[in-house]
Amino acid sequence: MVMVMVGEGVGFQDLPEGCIANVVSLTIPRDACSLALVSSTFRSAAESDSVWDRFLPSDYNDIVSQSTSFSCRSKKQLYLSLCENPILVDDGKKSFQLDKAYGKKCYMLSPRMLSIV
Amino acid sequence: MELLCIRQWISGLLPTVKKWLSAWCIKPVGGALVRQEPEYILLALMGSPLKKIMLCSSEKEIFSVEEQVMVQHSVIINNMIEDGSYNHEESKIPLDCVDSKTLKKVIDYCTHHTHHHNDNQEDLEAWDAQFLNVDSNGLYDLLMAANYLEIRNLLDLIYGTIKNMIKGKKIDEIRRIFNIKDHGFTPEEEEQNRKEYPHFY
């Protein structure tokens, strides 16, 4: 456990946005949304593509390419879209979405996939 | 990459050299044999002094440090040595945005991690925790220095520490921790945020 004593006159409010983004990307999606409320610099960092790229699953390109209806302006939009709109993958045998708070993958299997041979 | 090949080659030679050493009862040179790395052992046997480089803080104080230590940790310094822009005979590397106190700490970190990289994880983490037992000003200065020198493992350590400082905290407390007096939102935006997400404040 690292203990840091909080003091006056800290320059953290002057931290470059890139550094703040690096800290935010170590948290979870839910915390990133709350950190955007701290300050305008935090908001800019917390909403950056570099942060939300870390929250998306590493194979998100493969998953998204299986759906035709995807055009998002930012990685955060893509993330939220994957949370709110399940997409069909694997030739329609499974549906995929992300858990909003933690970014975990959620699959729903169609009855065909559950047949026991 | 080259260092890895050289190290492997030296490691291969070492058992034979060690056998000769013990047969001839040769004592280590200057304590260098205390270090584990094979190239240090061989250099000690050859009597070669370890190459040093000079770093100059913003307060114009010169710090002499083993080249290998800084090259292993700082991408910036590694690039300077590799592309030949650093001349060992005459040059010092000016670090105008790092003060002496911070530079000394950065050097301590790099030196410890080079010489103790074989230590077990718990010991290294305990050392890191003690190393970062600083006030927020110190932490900020270390972050800026590590960022400037591109010292990846120190940066990751500091980012992880900052993340733990703010984890689970309310917005008002995070602002106090970071001494954020002006959050940069308009009064309307701030009011809207507080109304929409009261549980975060």
Short mmCIF file of C-alpha atoms in Angstrom, two decimals:
data_model
loop_
_atom_site.label_atom_id
_atom_site.label_comp_id
_atom_site.label_asym_id
_atom_site.label_seq_id
_atom_site.Cartn_x
_atom_site.Cartn_y
_atom_site.Cartn_z
CA MET A 1 0.00 0.00 0.00
CA VAL A 2 1.53 3.32 -1.04
CA MET A 3 0.73 6.29 1.20
CA VAL A 4 0.92 9.76 -0.27
CA MET A 5 0.46 12.77 1.96
CA VAL A 6 -1.85 15.36 0.46
CA GLY A 7 -0.53 18.91 0.61
CA GLU A 8 -1.20 22.42 -0.52
CA GLY A 9 -0.03 23.93 -3.77
CA VAL A 10 0.07 20.69 -5.71
CA GLY A 11 0.34 21.12 -9.43
CA PHE A 12 -1.95 18.21 -10.24
CA GLN A 13 -4.53 20.50 -11.75
CA ASP A 14 -1.79 21.33 -14.25
CA LEU A 15 -1.18 17.69 -15.11
CA PRO A 16 -1.10 17.25 -18.88
CA GLU A 17 -4.27 15.73 -20.27
CA GLY A 18 -2.28 12.73 -21.53
CA CYS A 19 -1.13 11.90 -17.97
CA ILE A 20 -4.68 12.19 -16.64
CA ALA A 21 -5.87 9.93 -19.48
CA ASN A 22 -3.25 7.35 -18.49
CA VAL A 23 -4.57 7.35 -14.91
CA VAL A 24 -8.20 7.14 -16.03
CA SER A 25 -7.45 4.23 -18.36
CA LEU A 26 -6.32 2.21 -15.31
CA THR A 27 -9.79 2.55 -13.77
CA ILE A 28 -13.05 0.98 -14.99
CA PRO A 29 -15.61 2.49 -17.40
CA ARG A 30 -17.98 3.46 -14.61
CA ASP A 31 -15.23 5.41 -12.80
CA ALA A 32 -14.14 7.06 -16.06
CA CYS A 33 -17.64 8.50 -16.43
CA SER A 34 -17.57 9.94 -12.92
CA LEU A 35 -14.02 11.32 -13.34
CA ALA A 36 -15.30 13.35 -16.30
CA LEU A 37 -17.19 15.45 -13.74
CA VAL A 38 -14.04 16.53 -11.82
CA SER A 39 -12.91 19.28 -14.19
CA SER A 40 -12.97 20.21 -17.85
CA THR A 41 -9.43 18.79 -18.29
CA PHE A 42 -10.46 15.54 -16.59
CA ARG A 43 -13.54 15.42 -18.84
CA SER A 44 -11.44 15.82 -21.97
CA ALA A 45 -9.02 13.12 -20.77
CA ALA A 46 -11.78 10.77 -19.58
CA GLU A 47 -13.62 10.93 -22.88
CA SER A 48 -10.56 10.49 -25.09
CA ASP A 49 -10.22 7.62 -27.51
CA SER A 50 -7.02 6.47 -25.78
CA VAL A 51 -8.98 5.72 -22.60
CA TRP A 52 -11.98 4.00 -24.19
CA ASP A 53 -9.77 2.00 -26.50
CA ARG A 54 -8.37 0.38 -23.33
CA PHE A 55 -11.90 -0.40 -22.10
CA LEU A 56 -13.02 -2.03 -25.34
CA PRO A 57 -12.17 -5.74 -25.68
CA SER A 58 -8.93 -6.32 -27.61
CA ASP A 59 -10.79 -8.08 -30.43
CA TYR A 60 -13.56 -5.49 -30.78
CA ASN A 61 -12.72 -4.87 -34.45
CA ASP A 62 -13.44 -8.50 -35.32
CA ILE A 63 -16.69 -8.42 -33.37
CA VAL A 64 -17.91 -5.14 -34.82
CA SER A 65 -17.07 -6.17 -38.38
CA GLN A 66 -19.70 -8.90 -38.11
CA SER A 67 -22.41 -6.26 -37.86
CA THR A 68 -23.25 -3.99 -40.78
CA SER A 69 -24.79 -1.12 -38.86
CA PHE A 70 -21.85 0.44 -37.02
CA SER A 71 -20.61 3.97 -37.39
CA CYS A 72 -19.48 5.72 -34.23
CA ARG A 73 -17.68 9.01 -33.95
CA SER A 74 -15.60 8.02 -30.94
CA LYS A 75 -14.41 4.95 -29.04
CA LYS A 76 -16.60 5.97 -26.10
CA GLN A 77 -19.65 6.05 -28.38
CA LEU A 78 -18.70 2.65 -29.74
CA TYR A 79 -18.36 1.29 -26.20
CA LEU A 80 -21.76 2.64 -25.12
CA SER A 81 -23.33 1.38 -28.33
CA LEU A 82 -21.98 -2.13 -27.66
CA CYS A 83 -23.49 -1.93 -24.16
CA GLU A 84 -26.91 -0.78 -25.24
CA ASN A 85 -27.37 -2.59 -28.58
CA PRO A 86 -26.53 -6.30 -28.65
CA ILE A 87 -25.20 -7.45 -32.00
CA LEU A 88 -25.53 -10.85 -33.66
CA VAL A 89 -22.25 -12.66 -34.20
CA ASP A 90 -21.10 -16.09 -35.31
CA ASP A 91 -23.65 -16.35 -38.14
CA GLY A 92 -26.48 -15.27 -35.89
CA LYS A 93 -25.85 -18.07 -33.39
CA LYS A 94 -24.85 -15.71 -30.58
CA SER A 95 -25.59 -12.19 -29.53
CA PHE A 96 -22.87 -10.03 -28.02
CA GLN A 97 -22.86 -6.98 -25.80
CA LEU A 98 -20.66 -5.34 -23.17
CA ASP A 99 -21.37 -4.95 -19.48
CA LYS A 100 -21.57 -1.18 -18.98
CA ALA A 101 -19.79 -0.74 -15.65
CA TYR A 102 -16.86 -3.10 -16.18
CA GLY A 103 -16.66 -3.70 -19.92
CA LYS A 104 -16.94 -7.46 -19.61
CA LYS A 105 -18.12 -9.41 -22.66
CA CYS A 106 -21.63 -10.89 -22.48
CA TYR A 107 -22.77 -13.56 -24.89
CA MET A 108 -26.28 -14.97 -25.34
CA LEU A 109 -26.48 -18.32 -27.07
CA SER A 110 -29.26 -19.26 -29.46
CA PRO A 111 -31.13 -22.55 -28.84
CA ARG A 112 -29.31 -24.10 -31.84
CA MET A 113 -26.00 -23.73 -30.01
CA LEU A 114 -27.34 -25.54 -26.98
CA SER A 115 -28.31 -28.76 -28.79
CA ILE A 116 -26.68 -31.82 -27.29
CA VAL A 117 -25.41 -34.33 -29.82
CA MET B 1 18.16 -6.71 -27.79
CA GLU B 2 21.95 -6.73 -28.22
CA LEU B 3 22.44 -6.59 -24.47
CA LEU B 4 20.34 -9.74 -24.13
CA CYS B 5 22.56 -11.66 -26.59
CA ILE B 6 25.75 -10.46 -24.91
CA ARG B 7 24.34 -11.36 -21.52
CA GLN B 8 23.41 -14.86 -22.70
CA TRP B 9 26.91 -15.36 -24.12
CA ILE B 10 28.50 -14.21 -20.89
CA SER B 11 26.13 -16.40 -18.86
CA GLY B 12 27.33 -19.34 -20.91
CA LEU B 13 30.97 -18.57 -20.06
CA LEU B 14 30.35 -17.88 -16.41
CA PRO B 15 30.30 -21.38 -14.92
CA THR B 16 33.76 -22.05 -16.40
CA VAL B 17 35.13 -18.70 -15.22
CA LYS B 18 33.69 -19.21 -11.74
CA LYS B 19 35.36 -22.62 -11.55
CA TRP B 20 38.74 -21.06 -12.39
CA LEU B 21 38.12 -18.30 -9.86
CA SER B 22 37.47 -20.64 -6.99
CA ALA B 23 40.39 -22.85 -8.05
CA TRP B 24 42.74 -19.85 -7.91
CA CYS B 25 41.04 -18.30 -4.85
CA ILE B 26 40.60 -14.92 -6.60
CA LYS B 27 38.64 -12.42 -4.55
CA PRO B 28 36.00 -10.11 -6.08
CA VAL B 29 37.05 -6.63 -7.22
CA GLY B 30 35.48 -3.75 -5.30
CA GLY B 31 32.32 -5.58 -4.31
CA ALA B 32 31.06 -5.68 -7.90
CA LEU B 33 30.63 -9.43 -7.64
CA VAL B 34 27.82 -8.79 -5.17
CA ARG B 35 25.63 -7.96 -8.19
CA GLN B 36 23.96 -10.83 -9.99
CA GLU B 37 24.19 -9.71 -13.61
CA PRO B 38 26.75 -11.75 -15.52
CA GLU B 39 28.23 -8.78 -17.36
CA TYR B 40 29.00 -7.03 -14.06
CA ILE B 41 30.77 -10.14 -12.86
CA LEU B 42 32.85 -10.36 -16.00
CA LEU B 43 33.64 -6.64 -15.98
CA ALA B 44 34.75 -6.91 -12.36
CA LEU B 45 37.06 -9.77 -13.30
CA MET B 46 38.51 -7.73 -16.14
CA GLY B 47 38.95 -4.81 -13.77
CA SER B 48 36.91 -2.51 -16.04
CA PRO B 49 35.26 0.48 -14.41
CA LEU B 50 31.55 0.65 -15.24
CA LYS B 51 30.87 3.40 -17.79
CA LYS B 52 29.36 6.50 -16.24
CA ILE B 53 27.33 9.34 -17.71
CA MET B 54 26.69 12.83 -16.31
CA LEU B 55 23.22 14.20 -15.76
CA CYS B 56 22.74 17.90 -15.02
CA SER B 57 19.70 19.06 -13.05
CA SER B 58 17.84 22.35 -13.53
CA GLU B 59 19.89 23.68 -10.58
CA LYS B 60 23.09 22.87 -12.52
CA GLU B 61 24.07 20.10 -10.14
CA ILE B 62 25.91 17.21 -11.83
CA PHE B 63 25.03 13.60 -11.05
CA SER B 64 27.28 10.78 -12.19
CA VAL B 65 25.42 7.54 -12.81
CA GLU B 66 26.17 4.20 -14.46
CA GLU B 67 25.31 4.42 -18.14
CA GLN B 68 23.76 0.97 -18.10
CA VAL B 69 21.34 1.95 -15.35
CA MET B 70 19.91 4.92 -17.22
CA VAL B 71 19.96 3.24 -20.63
CA GLN B 72 17.89 0.36 -19.26
CA HIS B 73 15.21 2.66 -17.85
CA SER B 74 15.04 5.91 -19.82
CA VAL B 75 14.06 5.76 -23.50
CA ILE B 76 15.30 9.35 -23.97
CA ILE B 77 18.76 8.66 -22.54
CA ASN B 78 18.99 5.32 -24.35
CA ASN B 79 18.30 7.10 -27.65
CA MET B 80 20.92 9.76 -26.94
CA ILE B 81 23.59 7.15 -26.26
CA GLU B 82 22.62 5.00 -29.24
CA ASP B 83 22.52 7.81 -31.78
CA GLY B 84 25.88 9.09 -30.59
CA SER B 85 24.70 12.54 -29.52
CA TYR B 86 26.24 11.95 -26.07
CA ASN B 87 30.04 12.19 -25.91
CA HIS B 88 31.38 10.40 -22.82
CA GLU B 89 34.54 12.49 -22.62
CA GLU B 90 32.97 15.92 -22.58
CA SER B 91 29.20 15.88 -22.34
CA LYS B 92 26.67 16.09 -19.65
CA ILE B 93 22.97 15.62 -20.34
CA PRO B 94 21.07 18.77 -19.32
CA LEU B 95 17.71 18.04 -17.72
CA ASP B 96 16.36 21.56 -17.35
CA CYS B 97 12.95 20.54 -16.16
CA VAL B 98 14.12 18.20 -13.40
CA ASP B 99 15.36 19.65 -10.10
CA SER B 100 18.20 18.07 -8.09
CA LYS B 101 15.98 16.52 -5.43
CA THR B 102 13.78 14.81 -8.04
CA LEU B 103 16.70 13.76 -10.23
CA LYS B 104 18.40 12.11 -7.27
CA LYS B 105 15.22 10.15 -6.56
CA VAL B 106 14.86 9.11 -10.21
CA ILE B 107 18.47 7.90 -10.23
CA ASP B 108 17.86 5.98 -6.99
CA TYR B 109 14.82 4.29 -8.54
CA CYS B 110 16.63 3.27 -11.73
CA THR B 111 19.75 2.12 -9.85
CA HIS B 112 17.76 0.02 -7.40
CA HIS B 113 15.70 -1.63 -10.11
CA THR B 114 18.78 -2.45 -12.19
CA HIS B 115 20.74 -3.93 -9.30
CA HIS B 116 17.82 -5.69 -7.65
CA HIS B 117 15.79 -6.92 -10.60
CA ASN B 118 16.30 -10.51 -9.41
CA ASP B 119 14.73 -9.77 -6.03
CA ASN B 120 11.34 -11.29 -5.34
CA GLN B 121 8.25 -9.31 -6.27
CA GLU B 122 7.21 -8.61 -2.66
CA ASP B 123 10.53 -7.01 -1.78
CA LEU B 124 10.49 -4.86 -4.90
CA GLU B 125 6.94 -3.72 -4.19
CA ALA B 126 7.82 -2.87 -0.59
CA TRP B 127 10.79 -0.84 -1.79
CA ASP B 128 8.57 0.95 -4.35
CA ALA B 129 6.01 1.76 -1.65
CA GLN B 130 8.72 3.27 0.55
CA PHE B 131 10.16 5.12 -2.47
CA LEU B 132 6.81 6.78 -3.18
CA ASN B 133 6.28 7.77 0.45
CA VAL B 134 6.37 11.44 -0.57
CA ASP B 135 4.05 14.42 -0.47
CA SER B 136 1.88 15.30 -3.48
CA ASN B 137 4.39 17.92 -4.70
CA GLY B 138 7.10 15.29 -4.74
CA LEU B 139 4.84 12.84 -6.54
CA TYR B 140 3.95 15.43 -9.16
CA ASP B 141 7.64 16.27 -9.74
CA LEU B 142 8.51 12.56 -10.07
CA LEU B 143 5.69 12.08 -12.58
CA MET B 144 6.87 15.01 -14.69
CA ALA B 145 10.48 13.73 -14.60
CA ALA B 146 9.50 10.14 -15.47
CA ASN B 147 7.30 11.45 -18.28
CA TYR B 148 10.12 13.62 -19.67
CA LEU B 149 12.72 10.85 -19.46
CA GLU B 150 10.21 8.21 -20.62
CA ILE B 151 10.84 5.78 -17.78
CA ARG B 152 8.00 3.34 -18.38
CA ASN B 153 8.05 1.31 -15.16
CA LEU B 154 8.29 4.40 -12.95
CA LEU B 155 5.45 6.04 -14.88
CA ASP B 156 3.27 2.94 -14.47
CA LEU B 157 4.05 2.88 -10.75
CA ILE B 158 3.08 6.53 -10.30
CA TYR B 159 -0.07 6.24 -12.44
CA GLY B 160 -1.14 3.25 -10.37
CA THR B 161 -0.54 5.23 -7.17
CA ILE B 162 -2.60 8.18 -8.38
CA LYS B 163 -5.38 5.84 -9.46
CA ASN B 164 -5.47 4.37 -5.94
CA MET B 165 -5.59 7.87 -4.46
CA ILE B 166 -8.80 8.70 -6.32
CA LYS B 167 -10.45 5.26 -6.47
CA GLY B 168 -13.92 5.32 -4.93
CA LYS B 169 -13.66 8.98 -3.89
CA LYS B 170 -16.35 11.60 -4.45
CA ILE B 171 -15.79 14.43 -6.93
CA ASP B 172 -15.42 17.11 -4.24
CA GLU B 173 -12.76 15.03 -2.47
CA ILE B 174 -10.84 14.39 -5.72
CA ARG B 175 -10.83 18.13 -6.35
CA ARG B 176 -9.38 18.67 -2.84
CA ILE B 177 -6.72 15.98 -3.38
CA PHE B 178 -5.60 17.58 -6.61
CA ASN B 179 -6.07 21.12 -5.35
CA ILE B 180 -8.41 21.91 -8.22
CA LYS B 181 -9.83 25.31 -7.35
CA ASP B 182 -11.23 26.10 -10.76
CA HIS B 183 -12.90 23.06 -12.35
CA GLY B 184 -13.41 24.90 -15.67
CA PHE B 185 -17.14 24.18 -15.99
CA THR B 186 -19.69 26.99 -16.33
CA PRO B 187 -21.94 27.42 -13.28
CA GLU B 188 -24.82 26.01 -15.36
CA GLU B 189 -22.81 22.91 -16.37
CA GLU B 190 -21.73 22.29 -12.77
CA GLU B 191 -25.29 22.64 -11.50
CA GLN B 192 -26.57 20.30 -14.20
CA ASN B 193 -23.92 17.69 -13.35
CA ARG B 194 -24.72 17.83 -9.64
CA LYS B 195 -28.43 17.45 -10.35
CA GLU B 196 -27.95 14.56 -12.76
CA TYR B 197 -25.32 12.64 -10.75
CA PRO B 198 -25.73 13.59 -7.09
CA HIS B 199 -24.26 10.27 -5.88
CA PHE B 200 -20.85 11.16 -7.36
CA TYR B 201 -20.42 14.38 -5.35
#
